[in-house]
Tab-separated table of C-alpha atoms in Angstrom:
chain	number	residue	atom	x	y	z
I	1	MET	CA	-0.041	0.053	-0.035
I	2	LYS	CA	1.469	3.386	-0.964
I	3	ASN	CA	2.413	6.041	1.534
I	4	THR	CA	1.499	4.660	4.986
I	5	ILE	CA	2.356	6.620	8.134
I	6	ASN	CA	3.298	5.228	11.572
I	7	LYS	CA	0.779	6.151	14.235
I	8	THR	CA	2.402	8.651	16.774
I	9	THR	CA	1.216	10.315	19.776
I	10	SER	CA	-0.249	13.688	18.790
I	11	HIS	CA	1.153	16.458	20.913
I	12	LEU	CA	-1.557	18.883	20.540
I	13	SER	CA	-0.116	21.379	22.741
I	14	LYS	CA	2.383	22.152	20.026
I	15	PHE	CA	-0.109	23.181	17.338
I	16	ILE	CA	-3.710	23.734	18.920
I	17	ILE	CA	-4.345	26.733	21.116
I	18	LEU	CA	-7.839	27.263	22.769
I	19	PHE	CA	-8.731	30.987	22.186
I	20	SER	CA	-11.631	32.932	23.968
I	21	PHE	CA	-13.823	34.380	21.315
I	22	ILE	CA	-13.603	37.616	23.447
I	23	LEU	CA	-9.913	37.833	22.530
I	24	ILE	CA	-10.605	37.623	18.832
I	25	ALA	CA	-13.450	40.052	19.043
I	26	PHE	CA	-16.004	38.455	16.839
I	27	THR	CA	-19.244	40.300	17.063
I	28	VAL	CA	-22.728	40.027	15.903
I	29	GLY	CA	-23.427	41.956	12.621
I	30	ASP	CA	-25.647	45.062	12.286
I	31	ASN	CA	-28.403	42.707	10.769
I	32	ARG	CA	-29.637	40.245	13.278
I	33	SER	CA	-29.610	37.404	10.829
I	34	ALA	CA	-25.761	38.280	9.921
I	35	TYR	CA	-22.895	37.543	12.223
I	36	ASN	CA	-19.096	38.286	12.152
I	37	ILE	CA	-17.202	35.064	12.349
I	38	PRO	CA	-13.343	34.738	11.545
I	39	ASN	CA	-11.832	35.354	8.358
I	40	ALA	CA	-11.367	32.503	5.567
I	41	ALA	CA	-14.582	30.687	6.378
I	42	TYR	CA	-14.674	27.415	4.523
I	43	SER	CA	-17.238	24.956	5.770
I	44	ILE	CA	-20.365	24.889	8.018
I	45	PHE	CA	-22.205	22.280	10.122
I	46	LEU	CA	-25.614	22.491	11.759
I	47	GLY	CA	-26.659	20.403	14.685
I	48	ASP	CA	-28.121	20.475	18.305
I	49	LEU	CA	-24.795	20.763	20.131
I	50	ASP	CA	-26.230	21.450	23.637
I	51	MET	CA	-29.138	19.001	23.456
I	52	ASP	CA	-31.785	21.777	24.038
I	53	GLU	CA	-33.917	20.828	20.927
I	54	ASP	CA	-32.636	23.668	18.693
I	55	ILE	CA	-30.090	23.816	15.952
I	56	ASP	CA	-26.651	25.430	16.538
I	57	ILE	CA	-23.980	26.354	14.145
I	58	VAL	CA	-20.130	25.369	13.702
I	59	THR	CA	-17.853	27.026	11.073
I	60	GLY	CA	-14.622	25.670	9.958
I	61	HIS	CA	-11.806	28.083	8.517
I	62	LEU	CA	-8.786	27.908	6.596
I	63	HIS	CA	-5.829	29.787	7.888
I	64	SER	CA	-5.980	33.486	7.150
I	65	SER	CA	-2.579	35.367	6.483
I	66	THR	CA	-4.211	38.694	7.565
I	67	SER	CA	-5.400	37.619	10.804
I	68	ASP	CA	-2.994	34.761	11.402
I	69	TRP	CA	-5.927	32.677	12.499
I	70	GLY	CA	-7.572	29.399	11.445
I	71	GLY	CA	-9.821	26.967	13.280
I	72	GLY	CA	-13.392	26.470	14.227
I	73	ALA	CA	-16.180	28.775	15.664
I	74	PHE	CA	-19.288	27.797	17.771
I	75	LEU	CA	-22.414	29.681	17.652
I	76	ILE	CA	-25.304	28.559	19.937
I	77	ASN	CA	-29.060	29.201	19.225
I	78	ASP	CA	-30.889	31.234	21.698
I	79	GLY	CA	-33.950	29.187	21.116
I	80	ASN	CA	-35.563	31.666	18.828
I	81	GLY	CA	-33.252	31.326	15.866
I	82	TYR	CA	-30.738	34.033	16.738
I	83	PHE	CA	-27.075	32.844	17.512
I	84	GLU	CA	-24.297	33.767	20.000
I	85	LEU	CA	-20.666	32.982	19.315
I	86	VAL	CA	-19.656	31.141	22.518
I	87	ASP	CA	-16.179	29.685	21.662
I	88	SER	CA	-13.532	29.261	19.039
I	89	ILE	CA	-10.639	26.958	18.604
I	90	PHE	CA	-7.340	27.712	16.973
I	91	PHE	CA	-5.363	25.389	14.702
I	92	ASN	CA	-2.317	26.548	13.212
I	93	ARG	CA	-3.093	25.439	9.630
I	94	GLY	CA	-6.867	25.858	9.943
I	95	PHE	CA	-9.803	23.423	10.515
I	96	PRO	CA	-11.476	23.561	7.038
I	97	SER	CA	-13.827	20.633	6.508
I	98	VAL	CA	-15.861	20.874	9.582
I	99	ASN	CA	-18.621	18.167	10.189
I	100	GLY	CA	-20.270	16.308	13.015
I	101	ASP	CA	-21.352	13.073	14.409
I	102	PHE	CA	-21.890	11.091	17.593
I	103	ILE	CA	-18.369	9.750	18.035
I	104	ASP	CA	-17.709	9.025	21.705
I	105	ASP	CA	-20.202	7.239	24.189
I	106	ASN	CA	-22.268	10.368	25.042
I	107	ASN	CA	-25.255	11.803	23.597
I	108	PHE	CA	-23.702	15.066	22.255
I	109	ILE	CA	-22.626	15.656	18.654
I	110	ASP	CA	-18.759	15.751	18.376
I	111	ILE	CA	-17.006	17.965	15.766
I	112	TYR	CA	-14.248	16.734	13.456
I	113	SER	CA	-12.071	18.188	10.492
I	114	ILE	CA	-8.721	18.022	9.094
I	115	THR	CA	-5.623	19.426	10.800
I	116	VAL	CA	-2.111	19.434	9.383
I	117	THR	CA	1.264	19.543	11.126
I	118	ASN	CA	4.897	20.143	9.679
I	119	GLU	CA	8.221	18.529	10.473
I	120	PRO	CA	7.202	15.895	9.346
I	121	TYR	CA	4.019	16.673	7.344
I	122	THR	CA	1.201	14.789	8.628
I	123	ILE	CA	-2.529	15.117	8.112
I	124	TYR	CA	-4.773	14.290	10.919
I	125	ILE	CA	-8.407	13.947	11.579
I	126	SER	CA	-8.968	15.896	14.706
I	127	ILE	CA	-11.916	15.636	16.925
I	128	ILE	CA	-13.438	18.154	19.320
I	129	TYR	CA	-15.309	16.120	21.795
I	130	ASN	CA	-18.551	17.772	23.063
I	131	TYR	CA	-19.697	17.416	26.729
I	132	GLY	CA	-22.648	19.756	26.456
I	133	LEU	CA	-20.969	22.568	28.394
I	134	SER	CA	-20.425	25.067	25.391
I	135	GLN	CA	-16.580	24.714	26.142
I	136	PHE	CA	-14.930	22.850	23.218
I	137	ASP	CA	-11.541	22.215	24.516
I	138	SER	CA	-11.321	18.504	24.499
I	139	ILE	CA	-9.465	17.461	21.451
I	140	LYS	CA	-7.797	14.310	20.037
I	141	SER	CA	-6.160	13.982	16.676
I	142	PHE	CA	-5.545	10.680	14.731
I	143	PRO	CA	-2.917	10.590	11.945
I	144	ILE	CA	-4.264	9.192	8.586
I	145	TYR	CA	-1.628	10.332	5.785
I	146	SER	CA	1.599	11.915	5.167
I	147	GLU	CA	1.298	13.780	1.778
I	148	PRO	CA	-1.017	16.677	0.511
I	149	PRO	CA	-3.711	17.511	-0.701
I	150	LEU	CA	-6.195	17.572	2.126
I	151	PRO	CA	-8.716	14.703	1.807
I	152	PHE	CA	-12.414	14.590	1.529
I	153	LEU	CA	-14.137	13.352	4.652
I	154	ALA	CA	-17.246	11.432	5.715
I	155	SER	CA	-18.538	9.430	8.788
I	156	GLY	CA	-20.688	6.362	9.359
I	157	ASP	CA	-21.106	3.106	11.138
I	158	VAL	CA	-19.216	1.147	8.560
I	159	ASN	CA	-18.639	-2.069	10.577
I	160	GLY	CA	-22.091	-2.055	12.238
I	161	ASP	CA	-21.129	-1.784	15.842
I	162	GLY	CA	-23.223	1.195	16.628
I	163	PHE	CA	-20.267	3.764	16.388
I	164	ALA	CA	-19.537	6.344	13.904
I	165	ASP	CA	-16.232	5.454	11.924
I	166	LEU	CA	-14.417	8.184	9.971
I	167	LEU	CA	-13.535	7.959	6.264
I	168	PHE	CA	-11.452	9.876	3.901
I	169	ALA	CA	-10.606	9.929	0.042
I	170	TYR	CA	-7.439	11.210	-1.544
I	171	ASN	CA	-7.455	12.706	-5.001
I	172	ASN	CA	-3.845	12.701	-5.812
I	173	ASP	CA	-3.072	9.193	-4.715
I	174	PHE	CA	-6.169	7.423	-5.961
I	175	LEU	CA	-7.412	5.891	-2.713
I	176	TRP	CA	-9.795	6.047	0.146
I	177	GLY	CA	-9.572	4.877	3.691
I	178	VAL	CA	-11.253	4.334	7.142
I	179	ILE	CA	-10.397	4.536	10.777
I	180	TYR	CA	-12.557	2.504	12.985
I	181	ASN	CA	-14.145	3.717	16.353
I	182	ASP	CA	-13.661	1.654	19.361
I	183	GLY	CA	-16.777	3.054	20.870
I	184	THR	CA	-15.071	5.528	23.260
I	185	GLY	CA	-13.999	8.079	20.569
I	186	ASN	CA	-10.528	6.251	19.955
I	187	PHE	CA	-9.704	5.276	16.617
I	188	SER	CA	-7.759	2.221	14.878
I	189	GLU	CA	-4.871	2.571	12.490
I	190	PRO	CA	-5.949	3.764	9.010
I	191	GLU	CA	-7.101	1.168	6.548
I	192	TYR	CA	-6.496	1.975	2.845
I	193	PHE	CA	-8.089	1.088	-0.465
I	194	ASP	CA	-6.846	1.718	-3.881
I	195	LEU	CA	-8.785	3.205	-6.665
I	196	ASP	CA	-8.311	3.369	-10.414
I	197	TYR	CA	-9.216	7.138	-10.551
I	198	PRO	CA	-8.866	10.190	-8.533
I	199	PRO	CA	-11.669	10.524	-6.120
I	200	LEU	CA	-13.740	13.780	-6.202
I	201	ASP	CA	-15.908	13.191	-2.994
I	202	ILE	CA	-16.971	10.518	-0.521
I	203	ALA	CA	-20.226	9.975	1.322
I	204	CYS	CA	-21.387	7.310	3.785
I	205	ALA	CA	-24.851	5.860	4.689
I	206	ASP	CA	-26.611	2.656	5.030
I	207	LEU	CA	-27.893	1.825	1.384
I	208	ASN	CA	-29.376	-1.655	1.842
I	209	ASN	CA	-30.704	-1.346	5.495
I	210	ASP	CA	-28.504	-4.004	6.929
I	211	GLY	CA	-27.406	-1.827	9.758
I	212	ARG	CA	-23.975	-1.107	8.155
I	213	SER	CA	-23.011	2.136	6.518
I	214	ASP	CA	-21.914	1.646	2.944
I	215	VAL	CA	-19.437	4.044	1.150
I	216	VAL	CA	-20.042	5.970	-2.007
I	217	LEU	CA	-17.304	7.422	-4.178
I	218	ASN	CA	-17.194	9.567	-7.309
I	219	GLY	CA	-14.755	10.560	-9.753
I	220	SER	CA	-14.336	9.235	-13.346
I	221	TYR	CA	-16.598	6.399	-12.062
I	222	ASN	CA	-19.474	6.823	-9.513
I	223	GLU	CA	-19.389	3.658	-7.400
I	224	VAL	CA	-20.577	2.043	-3.969
I	225	TYR	CA	-18.580	-0.042	-1.624
I	226	PHE	CA	-21.117	-2.175	0.243
I	227	SER	CA	-19.885	-3.104	3.735
I	228	THR	CA	-20.087	-6.686	4.641
I	229	GLU	CA	-18.814	-8.814	7.588
I	230	THR	CA	-15.921	-10.046	5.251
I	231	GLY	CA	-15.067	-6.786	3.613
I	232	PHE	CA	-16.421	-4.472	0.920
I	233	GLU	CA	-18.267	-5.363	-2.227
I	234	GLN	CA	-17.812	-2.970	-5.133
I	235	LEU	CA	-20.699	-1.833	-7.535
I	236	LEU	CA	-20.193	0.455	-10.342
I	237	LEU	CA	-23.150	3.006	-10.507
I	238	GLY	CA	-21.991	4.945	-13.731
I	239	TYR	CA	-19.447	7.123	-15.432
I	240	LEU	CA	-18.811	10.800	-15.218
I	241	LEU	CA	-19.570	12.330	-18.685
I	242	PRO	CA	-16.437	12.862	-20.736
I	243	TRP	CA	-17.083	16.623	-20.988
I	244	SER	CA	-17.266	17.149	-17.226
I	245	LEU	CA	-14.875	19.517	-15.742
I	246	GLY	CA	-15.059	17.912	-12.186
I	247	GLY	CA	-17.155	16.954	-9.224
I	248	HIS	CA	-18.584	19.269	-6.556
I	249	THR	CA	-20.969	17.379	-4.189
I	250	LEU	CA	-21.919	13.736	-3.599
I	251	LEU	CA	-25.104	13.366	-1.605
I	252	ILE	CA	-27.139	10.489	-0.251
I	253	SER	CA	-30.914	11.023	0.359
I	254	ASP	CA	-34.144	9.430	0.080
I	255	PHE	CA	-34.759	11.388	-3.132
I	256	ASP	CA	-38.091	9.671	-4.081
I	257	ASN	CA	-39.498	9.145	-0.571
I	258	ASP	CA	-39.754	5.366	-0.764
I	259	ASN	CA	-37.800	4.606	2.451
I	260	ASP	CA	-34.352	3.926	1.088
I	261	ASN	CA	-31.404	6.010	0.395
I	262	ASP	CA	-30.585	7.159	-3.229
I	263	VAL	CA	-27.358	8.536	-4.574
I	264	VAL	CA	-27.312	12.010	-6.074
I	265	PHE	CA	-24.176	13.498	-7.488
I	266	TYR	CA	-23.591	17.133	-8.992
I	267	ALA	CA	-20.830	18.073	-11.281
I	268	THR	CA	-19.986	20.910	-13.624
I	269	HIS	CA	-19.468	20.544	-17.239
I	270	ASN	CA	-17.876	22.707	-19.946
I	271	SER	CA	-19.837	25.323	-21.834
I	272	ASN	CA	-21.116	26.686	-18.604
I	273	TYR	CA	-23.328	23.762	-17.731
I	274	GLY	CA	-23.926	21.655	-14.604
I	275	ALA	CA	-25.401	18.181	-14.201
I	276	VAL	CA	-27.095	16.225	-11.507
I	277	TYR	CA	-26.607	12.507	-11.729
I	278	MET	CA	-29.362	10.511	-9.936
I	279	TYR	CA	-29.238	6.779	-9.094
I	280	GLU	CA	-32.330	5.299	-7.638
I	281	ASN	CA	-32.007	2.496	-5.009
I	282	LEU	CA	-34.015	-0.459	-6.280
I	283	GLY	CA	-33.165	-2.476	-3.235
I	284	HIS	CA	-31.069	-5.770	-3.122
I	285	ASN	CA	-27.951	-3.610	-3.884
I	286	GLU	CA	-29.228	-2.528	-7.120
I	287	PHE	CA	-29.537	0.954	-8.555
I	288	TYR	CA	-31.098	2.556	-11.498
I	289	GLU	CA	-29.398	5.390	-13.361
I	290	HIS	CA	-31.840	8.116	-14.314
I	291	ASP	CA	-31.408	10.630	-17.044
I	292	TYR	CA	-28.982	13.332	-15.771
I	293	PHE	CA	-30.388	16.874	-15.040
I	294	TYR	CA	-28.551	19.284	-17.274
I	295	PHE	CA	-28.957	23.092	-16.524
I	296	SER	CA	-27.157	26.398	-17.081
I	297	PRO	CA	-25.462	28.263	-15.769
I	298	PHE	CA	-23.435	25.738	-13.600
I	299	CYS	CA	-23.101	26.259	-10.055
I	300	SER	CA	-20.292	25.652	-7.461
I	301	TYR	CA	-21.884	23.592	-4.725
I	302	ALA	CA	-25.145	21.798	-3.915
I	303	GLN	CA	-27.063	20.330	-1.065
I	304	ILE	CA	-30.333	18.554	-0.620
I	305	ALA	CA	-33.320	19.571	1.764
I	306	ASP	CA	-37.186	19.578	1.596
I	307	PHE	CA	-37.957	23.219	1.496
I	308	ASN	CA	-41.621	23.026	0.612
I	309	ASN	CA	-42.543	20.128	3.210
I	310	ASP	CA	-43.898	17.736	0.456
I	311	SER	CA	-41.619	14.926	1.672
I	312	LEU	CA	-39.690	15.126	-1.553
I	313	PRO	CA	-36.020	16.511	-1.025
I	314	ASP	CA	-35.295	19.531	-3.192
I	315	MET	CA	-31.814	20.722	-4.358
I	316	ILE	CA	-30.092	24.007	-3.699
I	317	PHE	CA	-26.954	25.287	-5.293
I	318	THR	CA	-24.551	28.144	-5.113
I	319	ALA	CA	-24.585	30.444	-8.239
I	320	ASP	CA	-21.105	30.226	-9.667
I	321	ASP	CA	-20.912	34.015	-9.744
I	322	ASN	CA	-21.605	34.089	-5.903
I	323	SER	CA	-24.617	36.233	-6.459
I	324	GLY	CA	-26.972	33.907	-4.490
I	325	LEU	CA	-28.567	30.511	-3.977
I	326	ILE	CA	-30.700	28.744	-6.532
I	327	ILE	CA	-33.436	26.194	-5.456
I	328	TYR	CA	-34.704	23.546	-7.816
I	329	ASN	CA	-37.839	21.723	-6.497
I	330	ASN	CA	-38.140	17.940	-6.555
I	331	MET	CA	-41.211	17.220	-8.849
I	332	GLY	CA	-41.099	13.381	-8.241
I	333	ASP	CA	-39.744	10.568	-10.389
I	334	PHE	CA	-36.186	12.188	-10.130
I	335	GLN	CA	-37.258	15.313	-11.975
I	336	LEU	CA	-36.258	18.826	-10.985
I	337	GLU	CA	-37.657	22.210	-11.735
I	338	LEU	CA	-36.492	25.644	-11.108
I	339	ASN	CA	-38.239	27.386	-8.220
I	340	GLN	CA	-36.452	30.473	-7.285
I	341	PHE	CA	-33.199	32.502	-6.832
I	342	ILE	CA	-32.244	33.902	-3.397
I	343	PRO	CA	-30.008	36.794	-3.877
I	344	VAL	CA	-27.009	37.067	-1.428
I	345	ASN	CA	-24.926	40.255	-1.208
I	346	CYS	CA	-21.449	38.713	-1.649
I	347	ASN	CA	-19.346	41.667	-3.289
I	348	LEU	CA	-15.705	40.649	-3.768
I	349	CYS	CA	-16.072	37.463	-1.743
I	350	PHE	CA	-16.983	33.706	-2.118
I	351	LEU	CA	-20.356	32.358	-1.251
I	352	ARG	CA	-18.369	29.292	0.052
I	353	ARG	CA	-20.695	26.884	1.723
I	354	PHE	CA	-24.203	26.587	3.278
I	355	ALA	CA	-26.092	24.168	5.292
I	356	CYS	CA	-29.884	23.622	5.669
I	357	LYS	CA	-31.889	22.684	8.795
I	358	ASP	CA	-34.890	24.430	10.668
I	359	LEU	CA	-33.091	27.053	12.693
I	360	ASP	CA	-36.116	28.613	14.317
I	361	ASN	CA	-38.359	25.527	14.856
I	362	ASN	CA	-41.131	26.698	12.699
I	363	GLY	CA	-41.370	23.354	10.745
I	364	PHE	CA	-39.619	24.623	7.556
I	365	ILE	CA	-36.055	24.181	6.582
I	366	ASP	CA	-33.781	27.240	6.740
I	367	ILE	CA	-30.431	28.187	5.299
I	368	ALA	CA	-27.166	29.264	7.042
I	369	ALA	CA	-24.349	30.328	4.589
I	370	ILE	CA	-20.839	31.611	4.896
I	371	LYS	CA	-19.087	34.225	2.772
I	372	SER	CA	-15.395	34.040	2.577
I	373	THR	CA	-12.389	36.097	1.963
I	374	ASN	CA	-8.903	35.843	3.381
I	375	TYR	CA	-9.146	39.451	4.874
I	376	TYR	CA	-11.644	40.610	7.493
I	377	MET	CA	-15.120	41.119	6.266
I	378	SER	CA	-18.271	41.875	8.447
I	379	ASN	CA	-21.486	39.788	8.431
I	380	ASN	CA	-19.827	36.843	6.804
I	381	LEU	CA	-22.369	34.267	8.226
I	382	ILE	CA	-25.892	34.915	7.278
I	383	THR	CA	-29.010	33.054	8.186
I	384	LEU	CA	-32.159	32.966	5.881
I	385	TYR	CA	-35.560	31.717	7.397
I	386	ASN	CA	-38.091	29.978	5.434
I	387	ASN	CA	-41.559	31.450	5.534
I	388	LYS	CA	-43.400	28.797	3.690
I	389	GLY	CA	-40.961	29.114	0.775
I	390	ILE	CA	-40.151	32.668	0.890
I	391	PHE	CA	-36.787	33.458	2.653
I	392	GLN	CA	-36.328	36.400	5.020
I	393	ASP	CA	-33.860	37.779	7.476
I	394	ASP	CA	-35.829	37.210	10.737
I	395	PRO	CA	-36.858	33.899	12.498
I	396	VAL	CA	-40.349	32.859	11.389
I	397	ALA	CA	-41.302	31.367	14.563
I	398	ILE	CA	-40.814	34.759	16.477
I	399	ILE	CA	-42.806	36.521	13.915
I	400	GLU	CA	-45.683	34.099	14.238
I	401	LYS	CA	-45.535	34.098	18.059
I	402	ASN	CA	-45.364	37.971	18.316
I	403	ASN	CA	-47.387	38.979	15.305
I	404	GLN	CA	-50.657	38.284	17.070
I	405	ASN	CA	-51.454	41.808	17.137
I	406	ILE	CA	-51.595	41.972	13.331
I	407	SER	CA	-53.877	39.964	11.093
I	408	ILE	CA	-53.749	40.244	7.357
I	409	ALA	CA	-55.505	38.769	4.263
I	410	TYR	CA	-54.907	38.974	0.491
I	411	TYR	CA	-57.551	38.558	-2.136
I	412	PRO	CA	-58.214	37.785	-4.937
I	413	ASN	CA	-55.011	35.573	-5.405
I	414	PRO	CA	-54.236	35.236	-8.435
I	415	PHE	CA	-55.390	38.609	-9.477
I	416	SER	CA	-55.427	40.485	-12.729
I	417	GLU	CA	-56.381	44.170	-11.982
I	418	PHE	CA	-55.706	44.610	-8.269
I	419	VAL	CA	-55.170	42.652	-5.244
I	420	ASN	CA	-56.932	43.684	-2.001
I	421	ILE	CA	-54.843	43.757	1.314
I	422	GLU	CA	-56.879	43.835	4.553
I	423	PHE	CA	-55.191	43.906	7.977
I	424	SER	CA	-56.161	44.636	11.406
I	425	VAL	CA	-54.186	46.261	14.245
I	426	LYS	CA	-54.872	45.385	17.858
I	427	GLU	CA	-52.318	47.747	19.329
I	428	GLN	CA	-50.598	50.820	17.814
I	429	ASN	CA	-47.930	49.607	15.337
I	430	ALA	CA	-45.597	50.919	12.581
I	431	VAL	CA	-46.433	49.408	9.403
I	432	ASP	CA	-44.457	48.939	6.250
I	433	LEU	CA	-46.244	47.248	3.376
I	434	SER	CA	-44.080	46.824	0.366
I	435	VAL	CA	-44.114	44.648	-2.991
I	436	PHE	CA	-40.868	42.760	-4.139
I	437	ASP	CA	-40.438	40.720	-7.211
I	438	ILE	CA	-39.340	36.914	-6.902
I	439	ASN	CA	-35.629	37.898	-6.740
I	440	GLY	CA	-36.211	40.337	-3.980
I	441	LYS	CA	-36.162	43.648	-6.177
I	442	HIS	CA	-38.374	46.359	-4.570
I	443	ILE	CA	-41.291	47.052	-6.688
I	444	LYS	CA	-43.428	49.479	-4.690
I	445	SER	CA	-44.127	50.793	-1.174
I	446	ILE	CA	-47.840	50.686	-0.536
I	447	THR	CA	-47.828	52.251	2.956
I	448	ASN	CA	-45.132	53.145	5.479
I	449	LYS	CA	-46.558	54.825	8.767
I	450	ILE	CA	-48.067	54.376	12.098
I	451	TYR	CA	-51.406	52.743	12.410
I	452	SER	CA	-53.878	52.903	15.382
I	453	PRO	CA	-55.944	49.831	16.548
I	454	GLY	CA	-58.600	49.146	13.858
I	455	LYS	CA	-59.090	47.530	10.637
I	456	TYR	CA	-57.683	48.786	7.324
I	457	LYS	CA	-57.947	47.954	3.542
I	458	LEU	CA	-55.516	48.905	0.792
I	459	LYS	CA	-54.939	47.825	-2.659
I	460	TRP	CA	-52.027	47.151	-4.977
I	461	ASN	CA	-52.979	47.722	-8.602
I	462	GLY	CA	-50.147	45.632	-10.087
I	463	ARG	CA	-48.090	48.693	-10.923
I	464	CYS	CA	-44.513	49.716	-9.919
I	465	LYS	CA	-43.473	52.775	-8.392
I	466	ASN	CA	-43.131	54.650	-11.749
I	467	GLY	CA	-46.589	53.662	-12.705
I	468	LYS	CA	-45.810	51.091	-15.205
I	469	GLU	CA	-47.754	47.915	-15.093
I	470	VAL	CA	-45.614	44.936	-13.971
I	471	ASN	CA	-45.538	41.744	-15.961
I	472	ASN	CA	-47.553	38.514	-15.105
I	473	GLY	CA	-45.893	36.522	-12.540
I	474	THR	CA	-45.139	35.901	-8.920
I	475	TYR	CA	-44.672	38.836	-6.449
I	476	LEU	CA	-43.912	38.997	-2.772
I	477	ILE	CA	-45.984	41.446	-0.410
I	478	ARG	CA	-43.972	42.086	2.838
I	479	LEU	CA	-45.692	43.321	6.006
I	480	LYS	CA	-43.201	44.710	8.336
I	481	THR	CA	-44.658	45.688	11.654
I	482	GLY	CA	-42.963	46.970	15.052
I	483	PRO	CA	-43.346	49.153	17.965
I	484	PRO	CA	-43.806	52.724	16.714
I	485	LYS	CA	-40.945	54.431	18.901
I	486	ASP	CA	-38.186	51.922	18.516
I	487	GLY	CA	-37.094	52.549	14.886
I	488	TRP	CA	-38.083	49.063	13.803
I	489	ALA	CA	-36.151	47.409	16.578
I	490	GLY	CA	-37.875	44.264	17.507
I	491	SER	CA	-39.745	44.417	14.057
I	492	HIS	CA	-41.660	41.437	12.730
I	493	ILE	CA	-41.975	40.357	9.035
I	494	GLN	CA	-44.415	38.211	7.297
I	495	THR	CA	-44.478	37.673	3.475
I	496	GLU	CA	-47.124	36.359	1.174
I	497	ARG	CA	-46.906	35.261	-2.410
I	498	VAL	CA	-49.429	36.942	-4.886
I	499	PHE	CA	-49.887	35.858	-8.539
I	500	LYS	CA	-50.589	38.405	-11.191
I	501	ILE	CA	-52.221	36.807	-14.301
């Protein structure tokens, strides 16, 4: 086997330093849904770190030459969908590929990523063990390789013993490997497996419901390694098309909602196109390759989440020009259809990674995304809250809970000449009622003033602020309300789609 390494004791004190978040002076941004985290943000993980039934955030960072910092940052949910940066960990070469799983023998999610040391050059999988105290200072590192580049990572119960093992794939040396968890969070020597191609990603999940996580790899080939008691059984899923430029994301999900895991892979192609390869799990270790979904322009990253609560996972992509996020709805039968573009202000930066979970406990999947540069940039972590398919800055659960003083109705919907907007105010409130197009561009302000308790009826005649009639299509009417004396502090927003025909 090529390029193995000797397992040595990891002297963490030589290359890992625990930093207080106060010393680095990370602060919440001006917008309550935007946060200042360290430079060179690279990856993001969402999970309930403190077991309080809401979702927290961990970000992983490359080393920044301007701040001389690289590591991981931990943000805890206040229970309403707002976050506080409570801790950060410094690694001298960064902590780029952050992820999480239940690694040791308690019920708290642990965090893992890649770390690197010099003299000699060694790549480790480093684990930050979580004991539910919001103090992430218990760290162990396990050596896996001795040459660059940094590997792709995944986790899963490969040997079926109930404990999460850690997997890695190396592009340059055409191999993948696994270190096995002994159940206490300590790991075996690496076990390596050669490939005939450079892998572009690795994923891990139980594909045949036998209690063992199987390994999926993609590159020139897309293939599965089924885990058995006697080793791995290889299955070829398909090939990357010859005009592909490379792979971006390998995903495992029950894409057709039939209670087994399918394989979905996104790649960029030449001529500014992207393609989604979809392999339907037929059971009995068999897969059916559907026609790939080909679209333009290509995107730089992809994830899967059910945004409209129809039990079919949708796909969301990062626009390659970093202008925003693009959602394609899952229409069933492995068909995708463009749904919406979510603009994100990312001038002179990379919209690096995002993750999707319900951040405000309103029953809809939200988005947390990181914007990255190597220099200091404010508001480089943003949260987008899903209000029944419309994404907004403030948590929807708070709005629904605190917006009981306001009721609103829209009719007819769809409309041709005008839409009526009726609302009632139980207490004095500032009210800003505005229309936007589906991409978030402001079309017209209908009202912006303080209203006394009572019932009110307004109309929108389907025209923009210069009096020109808008085209037929989907528009967003946003109602923003708040205490009249606080300058919109503590304001609440609800948005409704209306359809002009």
